[in-house]
PDB file of C-alpha atoms and ligand atoms in Angstrom:
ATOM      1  CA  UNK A   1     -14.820   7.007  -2.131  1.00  0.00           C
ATOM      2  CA  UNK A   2     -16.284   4.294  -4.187  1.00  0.00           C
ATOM      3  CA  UNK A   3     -15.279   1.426  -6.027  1.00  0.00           C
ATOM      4  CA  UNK A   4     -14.933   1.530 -10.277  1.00  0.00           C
ATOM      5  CA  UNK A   5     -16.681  -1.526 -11.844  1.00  0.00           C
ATOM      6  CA  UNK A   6     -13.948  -1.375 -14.358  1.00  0.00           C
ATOM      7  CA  UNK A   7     -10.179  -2.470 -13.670  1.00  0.00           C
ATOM      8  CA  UNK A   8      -8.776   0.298 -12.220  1.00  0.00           C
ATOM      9  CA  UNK A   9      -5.253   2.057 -13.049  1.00  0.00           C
ATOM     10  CA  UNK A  10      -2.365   0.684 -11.120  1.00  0.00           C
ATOM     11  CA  UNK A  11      -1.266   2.258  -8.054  1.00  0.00           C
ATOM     12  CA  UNK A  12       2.357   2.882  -7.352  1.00  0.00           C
ATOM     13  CA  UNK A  13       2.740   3.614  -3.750  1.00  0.00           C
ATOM     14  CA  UNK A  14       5.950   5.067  -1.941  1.00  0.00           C
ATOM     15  CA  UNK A  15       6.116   4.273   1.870  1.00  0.00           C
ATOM     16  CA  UNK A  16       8.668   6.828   3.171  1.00  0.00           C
ATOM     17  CA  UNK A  17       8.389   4.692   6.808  1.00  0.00           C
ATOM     18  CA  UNK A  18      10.133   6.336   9.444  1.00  0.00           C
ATOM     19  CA  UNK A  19      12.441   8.448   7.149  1.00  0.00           C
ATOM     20  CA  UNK A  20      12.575  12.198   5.922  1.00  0.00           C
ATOM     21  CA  UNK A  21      12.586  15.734   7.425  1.00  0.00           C
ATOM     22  CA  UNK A  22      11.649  19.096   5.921  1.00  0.00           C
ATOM     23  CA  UNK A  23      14.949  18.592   2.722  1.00  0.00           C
ATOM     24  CA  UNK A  24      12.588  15.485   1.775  1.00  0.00           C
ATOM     25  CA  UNK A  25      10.061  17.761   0.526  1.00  0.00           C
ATOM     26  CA  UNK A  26      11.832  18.467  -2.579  1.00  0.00           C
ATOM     27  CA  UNK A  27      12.441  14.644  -3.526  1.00  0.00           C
ATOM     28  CA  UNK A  28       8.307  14.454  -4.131  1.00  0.00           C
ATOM     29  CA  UNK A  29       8.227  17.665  -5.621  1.00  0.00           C
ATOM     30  CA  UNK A  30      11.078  16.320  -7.950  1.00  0.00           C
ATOM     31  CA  UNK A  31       8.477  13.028  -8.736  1.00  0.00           C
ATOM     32  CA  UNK A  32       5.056  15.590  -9.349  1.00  0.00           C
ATOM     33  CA  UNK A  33       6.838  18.142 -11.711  1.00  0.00           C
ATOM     34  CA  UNK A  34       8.732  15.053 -13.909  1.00  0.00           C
ATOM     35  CA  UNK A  35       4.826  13.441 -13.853  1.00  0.00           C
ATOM     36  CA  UNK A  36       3.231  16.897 -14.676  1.00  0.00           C
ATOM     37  CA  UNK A  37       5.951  17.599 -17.592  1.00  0.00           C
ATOM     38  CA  UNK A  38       4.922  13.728 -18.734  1.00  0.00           C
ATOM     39  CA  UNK A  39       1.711  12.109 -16.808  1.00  0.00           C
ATOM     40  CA  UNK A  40       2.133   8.409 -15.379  1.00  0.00           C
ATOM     41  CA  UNK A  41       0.316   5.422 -16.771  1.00  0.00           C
ATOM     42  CA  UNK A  42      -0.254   4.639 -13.034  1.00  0.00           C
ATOM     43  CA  UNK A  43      -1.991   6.324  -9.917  1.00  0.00           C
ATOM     44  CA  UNK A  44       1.026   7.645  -7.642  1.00  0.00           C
ATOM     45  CA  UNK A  45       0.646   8.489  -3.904  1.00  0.00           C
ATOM     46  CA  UNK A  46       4.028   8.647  -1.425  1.00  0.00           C
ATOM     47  CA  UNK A  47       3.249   7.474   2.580  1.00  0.00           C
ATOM     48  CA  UNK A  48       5.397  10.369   4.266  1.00  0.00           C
ATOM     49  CA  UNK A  49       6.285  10.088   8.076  1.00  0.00           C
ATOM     50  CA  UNK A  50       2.479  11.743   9.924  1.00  0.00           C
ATOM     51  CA  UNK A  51       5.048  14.657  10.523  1.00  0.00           C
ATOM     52  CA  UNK A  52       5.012  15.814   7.021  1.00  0.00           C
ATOM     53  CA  UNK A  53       2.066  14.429   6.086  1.00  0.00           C
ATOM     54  CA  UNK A  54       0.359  18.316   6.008  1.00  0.00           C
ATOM     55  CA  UNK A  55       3.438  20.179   4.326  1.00  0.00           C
ATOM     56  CA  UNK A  56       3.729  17.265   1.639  1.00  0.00           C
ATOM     57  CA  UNK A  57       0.144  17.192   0.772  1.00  0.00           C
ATOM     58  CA  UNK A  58      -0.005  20.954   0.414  1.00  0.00           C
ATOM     59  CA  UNK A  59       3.230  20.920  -1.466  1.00  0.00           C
ATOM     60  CA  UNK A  60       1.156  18.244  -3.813  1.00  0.00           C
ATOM     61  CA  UNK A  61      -1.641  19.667  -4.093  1.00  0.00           C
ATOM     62  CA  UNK A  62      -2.989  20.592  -7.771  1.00  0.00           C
ATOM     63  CA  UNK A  63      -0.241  17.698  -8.397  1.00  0.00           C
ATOM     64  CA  UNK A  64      -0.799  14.354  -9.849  1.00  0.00           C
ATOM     65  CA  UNK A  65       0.738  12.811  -6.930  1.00  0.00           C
ATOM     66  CA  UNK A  66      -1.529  11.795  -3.953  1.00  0.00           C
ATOM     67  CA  UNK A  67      -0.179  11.460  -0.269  1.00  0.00           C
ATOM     68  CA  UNK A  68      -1.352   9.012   2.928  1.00  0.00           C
ATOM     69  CA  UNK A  69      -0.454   7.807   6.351  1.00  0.00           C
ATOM     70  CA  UNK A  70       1.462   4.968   7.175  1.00  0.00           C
ATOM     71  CA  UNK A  71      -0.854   3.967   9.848  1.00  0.00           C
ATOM     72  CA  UNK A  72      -4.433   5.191  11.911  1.00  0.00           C
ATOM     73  CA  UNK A  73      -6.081   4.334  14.843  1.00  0.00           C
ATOM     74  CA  UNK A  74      -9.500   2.392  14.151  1.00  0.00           C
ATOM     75  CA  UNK A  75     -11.081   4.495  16.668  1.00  0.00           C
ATOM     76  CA  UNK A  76     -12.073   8.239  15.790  1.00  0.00           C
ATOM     77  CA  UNK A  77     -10.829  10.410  18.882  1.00  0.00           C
ATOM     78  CA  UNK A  78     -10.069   9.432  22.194  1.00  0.00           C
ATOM     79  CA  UNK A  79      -7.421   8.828  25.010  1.00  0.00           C
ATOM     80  CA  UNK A  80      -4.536   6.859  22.692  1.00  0.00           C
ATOM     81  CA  UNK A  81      -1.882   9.006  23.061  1.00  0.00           C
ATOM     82  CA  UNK A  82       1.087   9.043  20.014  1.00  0.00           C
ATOM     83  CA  UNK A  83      -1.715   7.977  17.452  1.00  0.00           C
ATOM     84  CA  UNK A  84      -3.393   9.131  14.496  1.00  0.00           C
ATOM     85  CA  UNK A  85      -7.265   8.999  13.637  1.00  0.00           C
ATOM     86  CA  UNK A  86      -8.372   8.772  10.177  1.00  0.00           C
ATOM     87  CA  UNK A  87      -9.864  11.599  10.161  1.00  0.00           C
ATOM     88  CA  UNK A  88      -6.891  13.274  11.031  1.00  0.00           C
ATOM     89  CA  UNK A  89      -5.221  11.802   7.582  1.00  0.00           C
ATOM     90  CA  UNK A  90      -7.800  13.481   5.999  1.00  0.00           C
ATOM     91  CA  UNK A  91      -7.717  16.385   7.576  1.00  0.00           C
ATOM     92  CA  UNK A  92      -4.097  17.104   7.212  1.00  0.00           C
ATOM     93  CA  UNK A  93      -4.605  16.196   3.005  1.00  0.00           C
ATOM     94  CA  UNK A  94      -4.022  12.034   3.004  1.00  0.00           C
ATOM     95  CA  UNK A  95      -6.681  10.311   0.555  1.00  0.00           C
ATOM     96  CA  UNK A  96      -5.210   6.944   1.545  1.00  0.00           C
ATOM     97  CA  UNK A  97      -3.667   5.284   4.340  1.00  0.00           C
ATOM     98  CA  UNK A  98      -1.873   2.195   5.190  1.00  0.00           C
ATOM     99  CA  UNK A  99      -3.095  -0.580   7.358  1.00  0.00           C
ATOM    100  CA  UNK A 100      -1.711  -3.384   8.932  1.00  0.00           C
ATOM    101  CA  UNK A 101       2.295  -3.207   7.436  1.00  0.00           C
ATOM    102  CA  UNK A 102       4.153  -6.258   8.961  1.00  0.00           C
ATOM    103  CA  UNK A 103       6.198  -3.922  10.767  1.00  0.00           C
ATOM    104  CA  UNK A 104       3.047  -2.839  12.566  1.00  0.00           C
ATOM    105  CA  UNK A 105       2.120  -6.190  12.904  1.00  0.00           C
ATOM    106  CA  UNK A 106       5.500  -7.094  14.065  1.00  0.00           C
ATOM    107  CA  UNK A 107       6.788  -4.216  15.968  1.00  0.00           C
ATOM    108  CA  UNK A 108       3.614  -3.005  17.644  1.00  0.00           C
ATOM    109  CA  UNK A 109       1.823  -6.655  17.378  1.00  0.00           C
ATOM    110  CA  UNK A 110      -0.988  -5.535  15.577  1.00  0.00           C
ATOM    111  CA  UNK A 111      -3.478  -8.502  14.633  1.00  0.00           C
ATOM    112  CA  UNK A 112      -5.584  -8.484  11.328  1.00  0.00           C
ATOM    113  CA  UNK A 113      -8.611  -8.202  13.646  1.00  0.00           C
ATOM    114  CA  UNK A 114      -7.351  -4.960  14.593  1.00  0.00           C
ATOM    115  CA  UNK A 115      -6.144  -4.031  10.556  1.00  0.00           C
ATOM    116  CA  UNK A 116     -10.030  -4.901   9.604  1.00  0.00           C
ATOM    117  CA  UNK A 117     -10.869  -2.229  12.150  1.00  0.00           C
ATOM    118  CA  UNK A 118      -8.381   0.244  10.677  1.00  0.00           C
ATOM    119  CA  UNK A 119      -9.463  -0.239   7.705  1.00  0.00           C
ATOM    120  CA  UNK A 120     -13.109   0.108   8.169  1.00  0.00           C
ATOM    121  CA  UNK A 121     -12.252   3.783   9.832  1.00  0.00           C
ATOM    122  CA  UNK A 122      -9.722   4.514   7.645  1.00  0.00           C
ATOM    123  CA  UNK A 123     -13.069   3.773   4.450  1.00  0.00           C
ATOM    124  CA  UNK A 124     -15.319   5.440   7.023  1.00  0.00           C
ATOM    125  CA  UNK A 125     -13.446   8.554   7.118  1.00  0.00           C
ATOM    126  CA  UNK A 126     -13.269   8.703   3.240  1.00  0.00           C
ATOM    127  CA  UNK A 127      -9.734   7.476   2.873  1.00  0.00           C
ATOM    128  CA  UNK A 128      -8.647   4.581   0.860  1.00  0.00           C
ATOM    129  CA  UNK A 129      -7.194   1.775   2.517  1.00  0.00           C
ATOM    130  CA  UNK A 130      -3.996  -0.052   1.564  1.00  0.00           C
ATOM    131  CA  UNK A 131      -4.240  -3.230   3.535  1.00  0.00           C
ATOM    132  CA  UNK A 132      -0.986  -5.702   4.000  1.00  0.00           C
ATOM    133  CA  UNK A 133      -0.356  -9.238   4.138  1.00  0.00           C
ATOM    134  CA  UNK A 134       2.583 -11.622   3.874  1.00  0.00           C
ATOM    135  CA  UNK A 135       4.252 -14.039   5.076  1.00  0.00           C
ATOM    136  CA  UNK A 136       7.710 -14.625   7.224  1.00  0.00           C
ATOM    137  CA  UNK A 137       9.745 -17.140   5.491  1.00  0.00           C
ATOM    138  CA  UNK A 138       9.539 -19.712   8.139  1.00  0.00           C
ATOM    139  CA  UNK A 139       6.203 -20.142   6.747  1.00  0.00           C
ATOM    140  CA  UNK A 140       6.726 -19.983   3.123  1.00  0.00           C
ATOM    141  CA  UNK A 141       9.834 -23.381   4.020  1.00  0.00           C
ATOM    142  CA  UNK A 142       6.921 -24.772   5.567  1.00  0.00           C
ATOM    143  CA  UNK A 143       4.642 -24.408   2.140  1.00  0.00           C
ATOM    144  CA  UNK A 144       2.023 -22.476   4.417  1.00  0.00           C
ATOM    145  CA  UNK A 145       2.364 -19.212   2.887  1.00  0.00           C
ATOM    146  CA  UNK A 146      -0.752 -19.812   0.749  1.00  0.00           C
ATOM    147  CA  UNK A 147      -3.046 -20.839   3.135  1.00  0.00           C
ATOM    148  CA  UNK A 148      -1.921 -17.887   5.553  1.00  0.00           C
ATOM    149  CA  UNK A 149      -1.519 -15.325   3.555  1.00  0.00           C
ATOM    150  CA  UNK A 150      -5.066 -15.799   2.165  1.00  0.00           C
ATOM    151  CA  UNK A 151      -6.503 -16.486   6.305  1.00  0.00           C
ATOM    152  CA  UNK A 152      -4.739 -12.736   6.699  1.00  0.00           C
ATOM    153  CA  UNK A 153      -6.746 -11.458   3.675  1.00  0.00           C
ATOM    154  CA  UNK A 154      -9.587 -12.938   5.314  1.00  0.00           C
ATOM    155  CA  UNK A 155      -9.435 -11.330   8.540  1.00  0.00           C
ATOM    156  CA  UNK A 156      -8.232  -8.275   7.515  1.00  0.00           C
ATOM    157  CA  UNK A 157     -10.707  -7.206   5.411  1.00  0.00           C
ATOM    158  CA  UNK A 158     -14.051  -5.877   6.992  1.00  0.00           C
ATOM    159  CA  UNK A 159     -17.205  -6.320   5.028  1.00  0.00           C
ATOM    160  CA  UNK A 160     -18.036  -2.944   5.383  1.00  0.00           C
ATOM    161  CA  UNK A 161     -15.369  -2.554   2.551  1.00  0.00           C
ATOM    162  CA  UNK A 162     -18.028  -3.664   0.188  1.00  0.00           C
ATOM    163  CA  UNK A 163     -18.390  -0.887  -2.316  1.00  0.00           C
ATOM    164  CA  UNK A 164     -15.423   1.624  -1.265  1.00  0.00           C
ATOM    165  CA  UNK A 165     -11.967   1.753  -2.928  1.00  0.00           C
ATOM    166  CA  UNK A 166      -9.238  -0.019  -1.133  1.00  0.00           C
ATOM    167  CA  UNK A 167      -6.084  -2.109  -2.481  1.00  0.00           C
ATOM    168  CA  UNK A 168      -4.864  -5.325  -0.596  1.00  0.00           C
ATOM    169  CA  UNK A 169      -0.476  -5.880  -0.715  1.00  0.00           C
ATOM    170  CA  UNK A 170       0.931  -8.633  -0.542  1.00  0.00           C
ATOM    171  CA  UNK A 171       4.086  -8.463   1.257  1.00  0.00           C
ATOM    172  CA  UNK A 172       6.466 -11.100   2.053  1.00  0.00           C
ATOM    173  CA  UNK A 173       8.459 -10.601   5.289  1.00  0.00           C
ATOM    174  CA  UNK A 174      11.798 -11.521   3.633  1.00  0.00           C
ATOM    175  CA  UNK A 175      11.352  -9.583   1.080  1.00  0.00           C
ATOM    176  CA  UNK A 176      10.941  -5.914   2.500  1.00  0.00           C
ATOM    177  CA  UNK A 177      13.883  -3.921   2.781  1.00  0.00           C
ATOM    178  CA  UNK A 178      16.416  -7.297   1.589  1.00  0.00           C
ATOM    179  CA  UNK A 179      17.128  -7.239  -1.770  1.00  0.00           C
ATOM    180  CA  UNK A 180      15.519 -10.361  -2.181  1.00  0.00           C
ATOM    181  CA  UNK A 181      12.090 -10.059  -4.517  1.00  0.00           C
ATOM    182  CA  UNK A 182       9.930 -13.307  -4.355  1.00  0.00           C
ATOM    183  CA  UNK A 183      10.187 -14.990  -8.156  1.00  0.00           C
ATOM    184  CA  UNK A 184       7.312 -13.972 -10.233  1.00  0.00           C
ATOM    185  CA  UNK A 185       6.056 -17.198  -9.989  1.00  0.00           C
ATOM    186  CA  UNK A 186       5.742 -16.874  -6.436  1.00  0.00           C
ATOM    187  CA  UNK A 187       3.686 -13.671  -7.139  1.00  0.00           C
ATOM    188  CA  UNK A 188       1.523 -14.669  -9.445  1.00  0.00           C
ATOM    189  CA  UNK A 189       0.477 -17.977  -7.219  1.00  0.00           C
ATOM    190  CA  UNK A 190      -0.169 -15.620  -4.508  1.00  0.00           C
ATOM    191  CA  UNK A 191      -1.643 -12.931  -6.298  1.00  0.00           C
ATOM    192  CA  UNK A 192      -4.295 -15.548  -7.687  1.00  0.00           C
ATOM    193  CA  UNK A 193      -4.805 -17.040  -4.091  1.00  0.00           C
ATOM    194  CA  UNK A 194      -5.327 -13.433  -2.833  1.00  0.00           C
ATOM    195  CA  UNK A 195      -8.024 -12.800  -6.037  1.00  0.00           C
ATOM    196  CA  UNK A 196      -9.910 -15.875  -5.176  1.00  0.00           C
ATOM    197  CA  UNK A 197     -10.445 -14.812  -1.063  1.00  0.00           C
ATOM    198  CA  UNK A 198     -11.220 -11.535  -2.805  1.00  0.00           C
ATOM    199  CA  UNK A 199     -14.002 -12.632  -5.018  1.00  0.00           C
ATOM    200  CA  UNK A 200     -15.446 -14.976  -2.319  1.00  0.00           C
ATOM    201  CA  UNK A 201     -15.357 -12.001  -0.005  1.00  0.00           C
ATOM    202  CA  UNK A 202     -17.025  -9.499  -2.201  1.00  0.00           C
ATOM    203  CA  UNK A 203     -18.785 -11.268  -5.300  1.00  0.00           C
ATOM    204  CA  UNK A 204     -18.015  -9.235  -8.366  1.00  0.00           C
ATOM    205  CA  UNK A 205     -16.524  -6.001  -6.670  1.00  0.00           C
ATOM    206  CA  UNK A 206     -13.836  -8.755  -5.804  1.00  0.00           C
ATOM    207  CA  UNK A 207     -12.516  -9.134  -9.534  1.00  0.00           C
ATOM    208  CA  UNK A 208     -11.357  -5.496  -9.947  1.00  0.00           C
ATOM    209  CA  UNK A 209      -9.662  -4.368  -6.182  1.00  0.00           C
ATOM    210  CA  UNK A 210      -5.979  -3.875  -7.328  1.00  0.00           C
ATOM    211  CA  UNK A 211      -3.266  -6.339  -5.674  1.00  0.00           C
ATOM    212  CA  UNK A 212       0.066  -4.357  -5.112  1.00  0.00           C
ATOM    213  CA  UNK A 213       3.325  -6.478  -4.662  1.00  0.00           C
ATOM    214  CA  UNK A 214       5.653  -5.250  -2.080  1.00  0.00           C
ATOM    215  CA  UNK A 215       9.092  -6.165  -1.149  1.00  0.00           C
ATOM    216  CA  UNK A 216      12.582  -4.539  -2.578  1.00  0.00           C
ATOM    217  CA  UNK A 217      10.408  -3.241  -5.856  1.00  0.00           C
ATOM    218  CA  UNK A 218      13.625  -1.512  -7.772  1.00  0.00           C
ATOM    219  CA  UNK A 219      14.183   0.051 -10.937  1.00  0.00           C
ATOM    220  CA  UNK A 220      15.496  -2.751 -12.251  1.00  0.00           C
ATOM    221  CA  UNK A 221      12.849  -5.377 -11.528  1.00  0.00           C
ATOM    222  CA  UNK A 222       9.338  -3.331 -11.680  1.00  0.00           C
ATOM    223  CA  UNK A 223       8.661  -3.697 -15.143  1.00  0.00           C
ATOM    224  CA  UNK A 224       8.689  -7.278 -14.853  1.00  0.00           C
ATOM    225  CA  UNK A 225       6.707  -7.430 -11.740  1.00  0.00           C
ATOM    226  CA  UNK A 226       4.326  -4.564 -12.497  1.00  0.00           C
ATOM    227  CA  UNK A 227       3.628  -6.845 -15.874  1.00  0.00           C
ATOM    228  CA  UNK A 228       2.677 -10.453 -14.239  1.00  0.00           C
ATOM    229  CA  UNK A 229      -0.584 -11.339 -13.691  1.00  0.00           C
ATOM    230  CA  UNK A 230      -3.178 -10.063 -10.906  1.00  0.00           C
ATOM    231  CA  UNK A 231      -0.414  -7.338  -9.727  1.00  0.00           C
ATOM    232  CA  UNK A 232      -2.249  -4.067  -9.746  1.00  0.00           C
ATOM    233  CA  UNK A 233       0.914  -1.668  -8.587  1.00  0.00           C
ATOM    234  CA  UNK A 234       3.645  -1.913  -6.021  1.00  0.00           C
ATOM    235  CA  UNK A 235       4.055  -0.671  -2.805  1.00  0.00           C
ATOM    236  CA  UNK A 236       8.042   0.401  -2.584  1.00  0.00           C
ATOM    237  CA  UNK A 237       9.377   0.675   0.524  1.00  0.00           C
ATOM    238  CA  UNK A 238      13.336   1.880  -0.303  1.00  0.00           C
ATOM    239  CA  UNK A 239      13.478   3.126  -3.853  1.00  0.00           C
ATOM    240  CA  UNK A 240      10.656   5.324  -3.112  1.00  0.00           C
ATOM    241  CA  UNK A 241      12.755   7.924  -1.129  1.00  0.00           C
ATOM    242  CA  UNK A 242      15.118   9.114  -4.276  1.00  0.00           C
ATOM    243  CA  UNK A 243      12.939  10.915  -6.707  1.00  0.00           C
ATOM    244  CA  UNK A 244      14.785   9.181  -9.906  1.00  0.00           C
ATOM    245  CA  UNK A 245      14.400   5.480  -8.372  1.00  0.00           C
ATOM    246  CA  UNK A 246      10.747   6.289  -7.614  1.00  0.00           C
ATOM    247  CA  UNK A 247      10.007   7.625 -10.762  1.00  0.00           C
ATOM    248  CA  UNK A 248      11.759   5.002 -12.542  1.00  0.00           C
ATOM    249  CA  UNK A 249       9.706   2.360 -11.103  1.00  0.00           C
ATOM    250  CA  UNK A 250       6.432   4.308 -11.909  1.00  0.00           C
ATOM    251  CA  UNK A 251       7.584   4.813 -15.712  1.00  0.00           C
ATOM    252  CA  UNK A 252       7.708   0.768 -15.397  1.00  0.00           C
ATOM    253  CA  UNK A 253       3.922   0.565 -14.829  1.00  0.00           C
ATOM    254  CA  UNK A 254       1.278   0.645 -18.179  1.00  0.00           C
ATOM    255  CA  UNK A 255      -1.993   1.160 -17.963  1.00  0.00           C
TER     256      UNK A 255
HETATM  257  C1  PEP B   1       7.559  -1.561   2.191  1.00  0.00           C
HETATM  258  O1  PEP B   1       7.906  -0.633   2.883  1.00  0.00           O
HETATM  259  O2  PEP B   1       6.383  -1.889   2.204  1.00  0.00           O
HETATM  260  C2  PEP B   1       8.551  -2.232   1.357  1.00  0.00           C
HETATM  261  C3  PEP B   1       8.129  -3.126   0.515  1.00  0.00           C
HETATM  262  O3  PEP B   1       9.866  -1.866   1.509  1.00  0.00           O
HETATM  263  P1  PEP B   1      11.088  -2.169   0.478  1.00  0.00           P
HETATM  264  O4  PEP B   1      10.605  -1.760  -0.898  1.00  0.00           O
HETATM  265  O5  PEP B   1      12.208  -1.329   0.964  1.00  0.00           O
HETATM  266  O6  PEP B   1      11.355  -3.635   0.536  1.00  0.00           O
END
């Protein structure tokens, strides 16, 4: 998959986490037959858990509404028993996957060396990368959030990313799954950080990759998010696992 020269449509993402069985099937076939009866502004894809990953992408398919994994392995077989190759994501439908979610980095202590090789398997195996940074809030009261945020961007992104489709989120800790939504000040400083690493990283390529805000995106505050500068989509956590939350928050995105 390559990378558009133009500014690309935003992407609304729904990360299911570790949540759903078989009944959850019919909450994303609820979101594709509203979007088919009236087509989104925005690119949609939903993260299910890898166990429905297959059933939801065949239940999508012909759909407007993509699916991914939450997670791969940056390897592309091998002795790592409980995870998932890219290929695999593929395989079983995904055209995208998350890498590097700060509850991978926190609960399985994954560095952004490792998300950089994730990422450059996930783009190797024809999948689009989502690739996550943030900060905890002990470093935003310490003013660092800047400075590490855009270090995480740094190391996070391999070079071999150069030319392929991918979107960076930014994700503050204390923001995902609280309520709280950093101000859109806060986004748009970061956001603007995050396009300058961006553009140093990949020349002109670097103007058009899509930054997604994440952290308790709601039907109530997307439109205003999804409308400040440098935000290229959301990735929603929460609202993204009741069809008319999800879809609300998509109908908040223009083109
Ligand atoms: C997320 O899962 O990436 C997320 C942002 O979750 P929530 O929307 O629930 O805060």
């Amino acid at each position: 998959m390559t990378l558009s020269s133009t500014t690309p449509r935003p992407l609304i993402a729904g990360n299911w986490k570790m949540n759903g069985l078989s009944t959850a099937l019919e909450e994303a076939r609820a979101v594709a037959a509203a979007l088919e009866d009236e087509p989104a502004a925005a690119r949609i894809a939903i993260f299910p858990p890898a166990t429905l990953l297959h059933r939801l992408s065949q239940a999508l398919e012909n759909s407007p509404v993509l699916t991914g994994g939450q997670d791969c392995h940056d390897k592309a077989s091998g002795a790592h028993t409980g995870d998932i190759a890219a290929e695999m994501i593929a395989d079983a439908g995904g055209k995208l996957v998350i890498c590097g979610h700060s509850e991978r980095r926190c609960d399985h202590g994954e560095t952004s060396e490792q998300v950089a090789g994730k990422a450059e398997a996930a783009a190797e195996a024809g999948l689009e990368p989502i690739v996550c940074v943030g900060e905890a809030l002990a470093t935003r009261e310490a003013g660092d959030a800047v400075s590490f945020v855009v270090q995480q961007v740094r190391d996070s992104l391999p070079a071999t990313l150069a030319g392929k489709a991918f979107s960076v989120a930014y994700e503050p800790l204390w923001a995902i799954g609280t309520g709280k939504t950093a101000s859109v000040d806060n986004i748009v400083e970061m956001h603007a950080a995050i396009r300058g690493e961006l553009r140093s990283i990949f020349g002109e390529a670097g103007k058009v990759v899509p930054i997604l805000y994440g952290g308790s995106v709601k039907p109530d505050n997307a439109g205003e998010i999804l409308a400040a500068a440098e935000v290229g989509g959301a990735l929603v956590g929460g609202a993204s696992l009741k069809a008319a939350d999800f879809l609300a928050i998509i109908r908040a995105a223009q083109a």
